[in-house]
PDB file of C-alpha atoms in Angstrom:
ATOM      1  CA  MET A   1     105.792-106.799  43.976  1.00 48.00           C
ATOM      2  CA  ASP A   2     104.470-108.059  47.322  1.00 55.00           C
ATOM      3  CA  LYS A   3     101.319-105.963  46.819  1.00 56.00           C
ATOM      4  CA  LEU A   4     100.671-107.698  43.494  1.00 53.00           C
ATOM      5  CA  LYS A   5     101.080-111.085  45.177  1.00 53.00           C
ATOM      6  CA  ASP A   6      98.572-109.997  47.851  1.00 59.00           C
ATOM      7  CA  ILE A   7      96.135-108.992  45.106  1.00 57.00           C
ATOM      8  CA  ALA A   8      96.635-112.340  43.404  1.00 53.00           C
ATOM      9  CA  THR A   9      95.867-114.136  46.670  1.00 57.00           C
ATOM     10  CA  ARG A  10      92.690-112.101  47.237  1.00 59.00           C
ATOM     11  CA  ILE A  11      91.593-112.643  43.640  1.00 58.00           C
ATOM     12  CA  ARG A  12      91.939-116.399  43.993  1.00 60.00           C
ATOM     13  CA  GLY A  13      89.588-116.240  47.005  1.00 65.00           C
ATOM     14  CA  LEU A  14      86.556-115.272  44.903  1.00 68.00           C
ATOM     15  CA  GLU A  15      84.047-117.925  43.913  1.00 77.00           C
ATOM     16  CA  ILE A  16      83.631-118.580  40.175  1.00 81.00           C
ATOM     17  CA  TYR A  17      80.046-117.266  40.154  1.00 82.00           C
ATOM     18  CA  GLU A  18      81.295-114.046  41.802  1.00 79.00           C
ATOM     19  CA  SER A  19      83.963-113.764  39.141  1.00 82.00           C
ATOM     20  CA  LEU A  20      81.483-114.309  36.308  1.00 87.00           C
ATOM     21  CA  VAL A  21      79.127-111.665  37.685  1.00 85.00           C
ATOM     22  CA  MET A  22      82.051-109.292  38.212  1.00 83.00           C
ATOM     23  CA  ALA A  23      83.260-109.927  34.639  1.00 88.00           C
ATOM     24  CA  ALA A  24      79.816-109.234  33.163  1.00 89.00           C
ATOM     25  CA  VAL A  25      79.340-106.092  35.239  1.00 85.00           C
ATOM     26  CA  GLY A  26      82.882-104.920  34.512  1.00 88.00           C
ATOM     27  CA  LEU A  27      82.395-105.410  30.776  1.00 90.00           C
ATOM     28  CA  ALA A  28      79.107-103.489  30.825  1.00 89.00           C
ATOM     29  CA  VAL A  29      80.661-100.584  32.737  1.00 85.00           C
ATOM     30  CA  LEU A  30      83.790-100.697  30.564  1.00 89.00           C
ATOM     31  CA  LEU A  31      81.899-100.431  27.273  1.00 89.00           C
ATOM     32  CA  PHE A  32      78.668 -98.619  28.154  1.00 87.00           C
ATOM     33  CA  GLY A  33      79.533 -96.611  31.259  1.00 81.00           C
ATOM     34  CA  TYR A  34      78.596 -93.227  29.808  1.00 82.00           C
ATOM     35  CA  ARG A  35      75.336 -94.406  28.242  1.00 81.00           C
ATOM     36  CA  LEU A  36      74.307 -96.115  31.461  1.00 79.00           C
ATOM     37  CA  LYS A  37      75.595 -93.384  33.787  1.00 76.00           C
ATOM     38  CA  LYS A  38      73.244 -93.920  36.700  1.00 74.00           C
ATOM     39  CA  VAL A  39      73.487 -97.713  36.542  1.00 78.00           C
ATOM     40  CA  ALA A  40      77.252 -97.515  35.995  1.00 74.00           C
ATOM     41  CA  PHE A  41      77.624 -95.213  39.001  1.00 76.00           C
ATOM     42  CA  PHE A  42      75.627 -97.638  41.131  1.00 81.00           C
ATOM     43  CA  ILE A  43      77.758-100.571  39.940  1.00 77.00           C
ATOM     44  CA  ILE A  44      81.065 -98.741  40.356  1.00 76.00           C
ATOM     45  CA  TRP A  45      80.192 -97.585  43.859  1.00 81.00           C
ATOM     46  CA  PHE A  46      79.039-101.107  44.708  1.00 86.00           C
ATOM     47  CA  LEU A  47      82.351-102.569  43.501  1.00 80.00           C
ATOM     48  CA  ILE A  48      84.343 -99.933  45.393  1.00 81.00           C
ATOM     49  CA  GLY A  49      82.368-100.559  48.590  1.00 85.00           C
ATOM     50  CA  TYR A  50      82.612-104.327  48.171  1.00 86.00           C
ATOM     51  CA  ASN A  51      86.384-104.209  47.706  1.00 82.00           C
ATOM     52  CA  ILE A  52      86.903-101.730  50.542  1.00 85.00           C
ATOM     53  CA  MET A  53      85.061-104.156  52.810  1.00 86.00           C
ATOM     54  CA  LEU A  54      87.241-107.036  51.540  1.00 84.00           C
ATOM     55  CA  VAL A  55      90.298-104.994  52.523  1.00 83.00           C
ATOM     56  CA  LEU A  56      88.752-104.211  55.928  1.00 85.00           C
ATOM     57  CA  MET A  57      87.557-107.775  56.655  1.00 85.00           C
ATOM     58  CA  PRO A  58      90.849-108.930  58.262  1.00 86.00           C
ATOM     59  CA  ILE A  59      90.669-105.932  60.626  1.00 86.00           C
ATOM     60  CA  ILE A  60      87.007-106.610  61.418  1.00 86.00           C
ATOM     61  CA  ASN A  61      87.730-110.325  61.878  1.00 85.00           C
ATOM     62  CA  GLY A  62      90.537-109.510  64.313  1.00 86.00           C
ATOM     63  CA  ALA A  63      88.372-107.085  66.292  1.00 85.00           C
ATOM     64  CA  VAL A  64      85.228-109.235  66.401  1.00 83.00           C
ATOM     65  CA  PRO A  65      86.037-112.987  66.508  1.00 82.00           C
ATOM     66  CA  GLN A  66      82.339-113.921  66.179  1.00 83.00           C
ATOM     67  CA  ILE A  67      82.311-112.397  62.679  1.00 81.00           C
ATOM     68  CA  ALA A  68      85.511-114.234  61.719  1.00 78.00           C
ATOM     69  CA  GLY A  69      83.900-117.588  62.506  1.00 80.00           C
ATOM     70  CA  ASP A  70      80.593-116.950  60.727  1.00 80.00           C
ATOM     71  CA  SER A  71      80.527-117.464  56.947  1.00 80.00           C
ATOM     72  CA  LEU A  72      77.254-115.539  56.648  1.00 84.00           C
ATOM     73  CA  TYR A  73      78.940-112.372  57.966  1.00 83.00           C
ATOM     74  CA  GLN A  74      81.942-113.013  55.730  1.00 82.00           C
ATOM     75  CA  THR A  75      79.612-112.971  52.719  1.00 83.00           C
ATOM     76  CA  LEU A  76      77.140-110.280  53.757  1.00 87.00           C
ATOM     77  CA  LEU A  77      79.460-107.581  55.114  1.00 87.00           C
ATOM     78  CA  PRO A  78      81.228-106.902  51.775  1.00 87.00           C
ATOM     79  CA  ILE A  79      77.844-106.906  50.009  1.00 88.00           C
ATOM     80  CA  ALA A  80      76.415-104.493  52.591  1.00 90.00           C
ATOM     81  CA  GLY A  81      79.407-102.179  52.177  1.00 88.00           C
ATOM     82  CA  GLY A  82      78.905-102.262  48.424  1.00 87.00           C
ATOM     83  CA  VAL A  83      75.182-101.531  48.632  1.00 88.00           C
ATOM     84  CA  LEU A  84      75.670 -98.637  51.069  1.00 86.00           C
ATOM     85  CA  LEU A  85      78.243 -96.921  48.871  1.00 82.00           C
ATOM     86  CA  ALA A  86      76.208 -97.695  45.736  1.00 82.00           C
ATOM     87  CA  MET A  87      73.148 -95.962  47.179  1.00 80.00           C
ATOM     88  CA  LEU A  88      75.264 -92.926  48.024  1.00 75.00           C
ATOM     89  CA  GLY A  89      76.918 -92.813  44.611  1.00 69.00           C
ATOM     90  CA  PHE A  90      73.628 -93.184  42.754  1.00 66.00           C
ATOM     91  CA  SER A  91      72.148 -90.045  44.261  1.00 67.00           C
ATOM     92  CA  ILE A  92      74.371 -87.186  43.079  1.00 70.00           C
ATOM     93  CA  GLU A  93      76.088 -87.236  39.667  1.00 69.00           C
ATOM     94  CA  LYS A  94      78.903 -84.699  40.168  1.00 75.00           C
ATOM     95  CA  LEU A  95      79.651 -85.967  43.645  1.00 76.00           C
ATOM     96  CA  CYS A  96      79.561 -89.478  42.223  1.00 74.00           C
ATOM     97  CA  VAL A  97      82.081 -88.742  39.464  1.00 77.00           C
ATOM     98  CA  ALA A  98      84.341 -86.883  41.884  1.00 83.00           C
ATOM     99  CA  GLY A  99      84.057 -89.711  44.401  1.00 81.00           C
ATOM    100  CA  ILE A 100      84.781 -92.403  41.820  1.00 80.00           C
ATOM    101  CA  CYS A 101      87.952 -90.610  40.744  1.00 84.00           C
ATOM    102  CA  PHE A 102      89.025 -90.006  44.342  1.00 89.00           C
ATOM    103  CA  PHE A 103      88.379 -93.583  45.466  1.00 84.00           C
ATOM    104  CA  LEU A 104      90.002 -95.138  42.390  1.00 84.00           C
ATOM    105  CA  VAL A 105      93.150 -93.128  43.163  1.00 89.00           C
ATOM    106  CA  MET A 106      92.989 -94.153  46.831  1.00 88.00           C
ATOM    107  CA  LEU A 107      92.448 -97.849  45.992  1.00 83.00           C
ATOM    108  CA  ILE A 108      95.476 -97.787  43.702  1.00 83.00           C
ATOM    109  CA  VAL A 109      97.553 -96.018  46.368  1.00 87.00           C
ATOM    110  CA  ILE A 110      96.525 -98.500  49.079  1.00 85.00           C
ATOM    111  CA  GLN A 111      97.064-101.563  46.901  1.00 79.00           C
ATOM    112  CA  TYR A 112     100.460-100.560  45.522  1.00 80.00           C
ATOM    113  CA  PHE A 113     102.019 -98.205  48.056  1.00 85.00           C
ATOM    114  CA  GLY A 114     100.506 -99.252  51.383  1.00 82.00           C
ATOM    115  CA  THR A 115      98.639 -97.487  54.153  1.00 82.00           C
ATOM    116  CA  ASP A 116     101.378 -95.326  55.646  1.00 86.00           C
ATOM    117  CA  VAL A 117      99.959 -91.940  56.723  1.00 89.00           C
ATOM    118  CA  VAL A 118     102.224 -89.920  54.401  1.00 91.00           C
ATOM    119  CA  THR A 119     101.332 -92.175  51.482  1.00 90.00           C
ATOM    120  CA  LEU A 120      97.608 -91.816  52.210  1.00 90.00           C
ATOM    121  CA  VAL A 121      97.890 -88.023  52.451  1.00 92.00           C
ATOM    122  CA  ILE A 122      99.722 -87.807  49.124  1.00 93.00           C
ATOM    123  CA  GLY A 123      97.156 -90.164  47.585  1.00 91.00           C
ATOM    124  CA  ALA A 124      94.308 -88.052  48.975  1.00 92.00           C
ATOM    125  CA  ILE A 125      95.805 -84.887  47.477  1.00 93.00           C
ATOM    126  CA  ILE A 126      96.188 -86.553  44.077  1.00 94.00           C
ATOM    127  CA  GLY A 127      92.668 -87.979  44.418  1.00 91.00           C
ATOM    128  CA  ALA A 128      91.251 -84.537  45.243  1.00 92.00           C
ATOM    129  CA  VAL A 129      92.943 -83.006  42.186  1.00 92.00           C
ATOM    130  CA  ALA A 130      91.583 -85.848  40.021  1.00 89.00           C
ATOM    131  CA  ALA A 131      88.107 -85.357  41.515  1.00 88.00           C
ATOM    132  CA  ALA A 132      88.138 -81.590  40.896  1.00 87.00           C
ATOM    133  CA  SER A 133      89.325 -82.115  37.325  1.00 86.00           C
ATOM    134  CA  ALA A 134      86.628 -84.705  36.765  1.00 81.00           C
ATOM    135  CA  THR A 135      83.810 -82.369  37.760  1.00 79.00           C
ATOM    136  CA  ALA A 136      85.154 -79.699  35.395  1.00 80.00           C
ATOM    137  CA  LEU A 137      85.202 -82.141  32.463  1.00 83.00           C
ATOM    138  CA  MET A 138      82.164 -84.358  33.108  1.00 81.00           C
ATOM    139  CA  LYS A 139      81.777 -86.365  29.889  1.00 85.00           C
ATOM    140  CA  PRO A 140      85.453 -87.312  29.423  1.00 88.00           C
ATOM    141  CA  ALA A 141      85.770 -87.919  33.165  1.00 82.00           C
ATOM    142  CA  ILE A 142      82.762 -90.242  33.198  1.00 83.00           C
ATOM    143  CA  ILE A 143      84.083 -92.164  30.196  1.00 89.00           C
ATOM    144  CA  ILE A 144      87.585 -92.504  31.637  1.00 89.00           C
ATOM    145  CA  ALA A 145      86.378 -93.325  35.161  1.00 85.00           C
ATOM    146  CA  THR A 146      83.921 -95.965  33.946  1.00 87.00           C
ATOM    147  CA  SER A 147      86.546 -97.433  31.600  1.00 92.00           C
ATOM    148  CA  VAL A 148      89.119 -97.769  34.391  1.00 90.00           C
ATOM    149  CA  ALA A 149      86.574 -99.126  36.880  1.00 86.00           C
ATOM    150  CA  GLY A 150      85.216-101.607  34.338  1.00 90.00           C
ATOM    151  CA  ALA A 151      88.740-102.671  33.362  1.00 92.00           C
ATOM    152  CA  TRP A 152      89.645-103.179  37.008  1.00 87.00           C
ATOM    153  CA  ALA A 153      86.583-105.364  37.680  1.00 87.00           C
ATOM    154  CA  LEU A 154      87.028-107.321  34.447  1.00 91.00           C
ATOM    155  CA  THR A 155      90.712-107.933  35.190  1.00 90.00           C
ATOM    156  CA  LEU A 156      89.991-109.179  38.726  1.00 85.00           C
ATOM    157  CA  ALA A 157      87.365-111.555  37.375  1.00 88.00           C
ATOM    158  CA  LEU A 158      89.483-112.895  34.503  1.00 89.00           C
ATOM    159  CA  LEU A 159      92.474-113.522  36.744  1.00 86.00           C
ATOM    160  CA  ASN A 160      90.270-115.597  39.034  1.00 84.00           C
ATOM    161  CA  ILE A 161      88.515-117.479  36.219  1.00 87.00           C
ATOM    162  CA  PHE A 162      91.858-118.289  34.559  1.00 87.00           C
ATOM    163  CA  PRO A 163      94.244-119.067  37.451  1.00 82.00           C
ATOM    164  CA  VAL A 164      97.083-119.960  35.045  1.00 85.00           C
ATOM    165  CA  ILE A 165      97.528-116.249  34.304  1.00 83.00           C
ATOM    166  CA  ASP A 166     100.115-114.779  36.673  1.00 82.00           C
ATOM    167  CA  ALA A 167      98.403-111.819  38.381  1.00 77.00           C
ATOM    168  CA  SER A 168     101.701-110.344  39.554  1.00 78.00           C
ATOM    169  CA  ILE A 169     102.722-109.911  35.899  1.00 83.00           C
ATOM    170  CA  PHE A 170      99.478-109.247  34.045  1.00 85.00           C
ATOM    171  CA  PHE A 171      97.329-107.285  36.542  1.00 84.00           C
ATOM    172  CA  LEU A 172      98.403-103.778  35.528  1.00 86.00           C
ATOM    173  CA  PRO A 173      98.836-104.452  31.785  1.00 92.00           C
ATOM    174  CA  PHE A 174      95.333-105.973  31.610  1.00 93.00           C
ATOM    175  CA  ILE A 175      93.798-102.982  33.398  1.00 92.00           C
ATOM    176  CA  ALA A 176      95.634-100.528  31.146  1.00 93.00           C
ATOM    177  CA  ALA A 177      94.748-102.362  27.925  1.00 95.00           C
ATOM    178  CA  PHE A 178      91.081-102.875  28.832  1.00 96.00           C
ATOM    179  CA  ALA A 179      90.723 -99.259  30.036  1.00 95.00           C
ATOM    180  CA  ILE A 180      92.208 -97.867  26.812  1.00 96.00           C
ATOM    181  CA  LEU A 181      89.994-100.083  24.636  1.00 95.00           C
ATOM    182  CA  GLY A 182      86.909 -99.223  26.701  1.00 94.00           C
ATOM    183  CA  ALA A 183      87.615 -95.480  26.574  1.00 94.00           C
ATOM    184  CA  ILE A 184      88.161 -95.573  22.805  1.00 95.00           C
ATOM    185  CA  PHE A 185      84.923 -97.533  22.349  1.00 94.00           C
ATOM    186  CA  GLN A 186      82.937 -95.159  24.557  1.00 92.00           C
ATOM    187  CA  PHE A 187      84.333 -91.987  22.949  1.00 92.00           C
ATOM    188  CA  ALA A 188      83.572 -93.422  19.493  1.00 92.00           C
ATOM    189  CA  THR A 189      80.006 -94.484  20.321  1.00 90.00           C
ATOM    190  CA  THR A 190      78.963 -91.409  22.337  1.00 87.00           C
ATOM    191  CA  LYS A 191      80.026 -88.588  19.998  1.00 82.00           C
ATOM    192  CA  HIS A 192      76.478 -87.277  19.708  1.00 77.00           C
ATOM    193  CA  VAL A 193      75.242 -88.305  23.146  1.00 74.00           C
ATOM    194  CA  GLU A 194      75.020 -85.698  25.907  1.00 69.00           C
TER     195      GLU A 194
END
């Protein structure tokens, strides 16, 4: 429950324009991830890199006080992390799908179970199995991965735009509901698309 409160606090730290952009991008990835594979991969990797940098910012701020006091660095470092991972993810499709699955598992593990070494190792094993399965079943894996990633981004944005919604209660149900709806929509609209 403390992890959900931490997420709620981080969500409330986003600016409204960031939330609106994240909502639009999340909705596009949620509904059209398979049709826009390359763009969706770029967006997903950007969001993963951006959020990894948000998680790492307190560590960076503690290690380098000059960065902690400079708002330009506070804004640019997460964007730079997102762009670097997005460029990597854009280049190779199978690696990209495997990486998305692995990093989504790891983000969930870190956010809900912490960063204990044993927890990270178990998460990495589960992430590796998910990544291997994803490369064996590309189309369903792309649809499911883009649906979950889009749902995650959309949920973060909506919880910030509407602060009256309790993130500690609705975070996971929103992600699950949006991901299921997005996957159903994508499977229905891409039956004849390869």
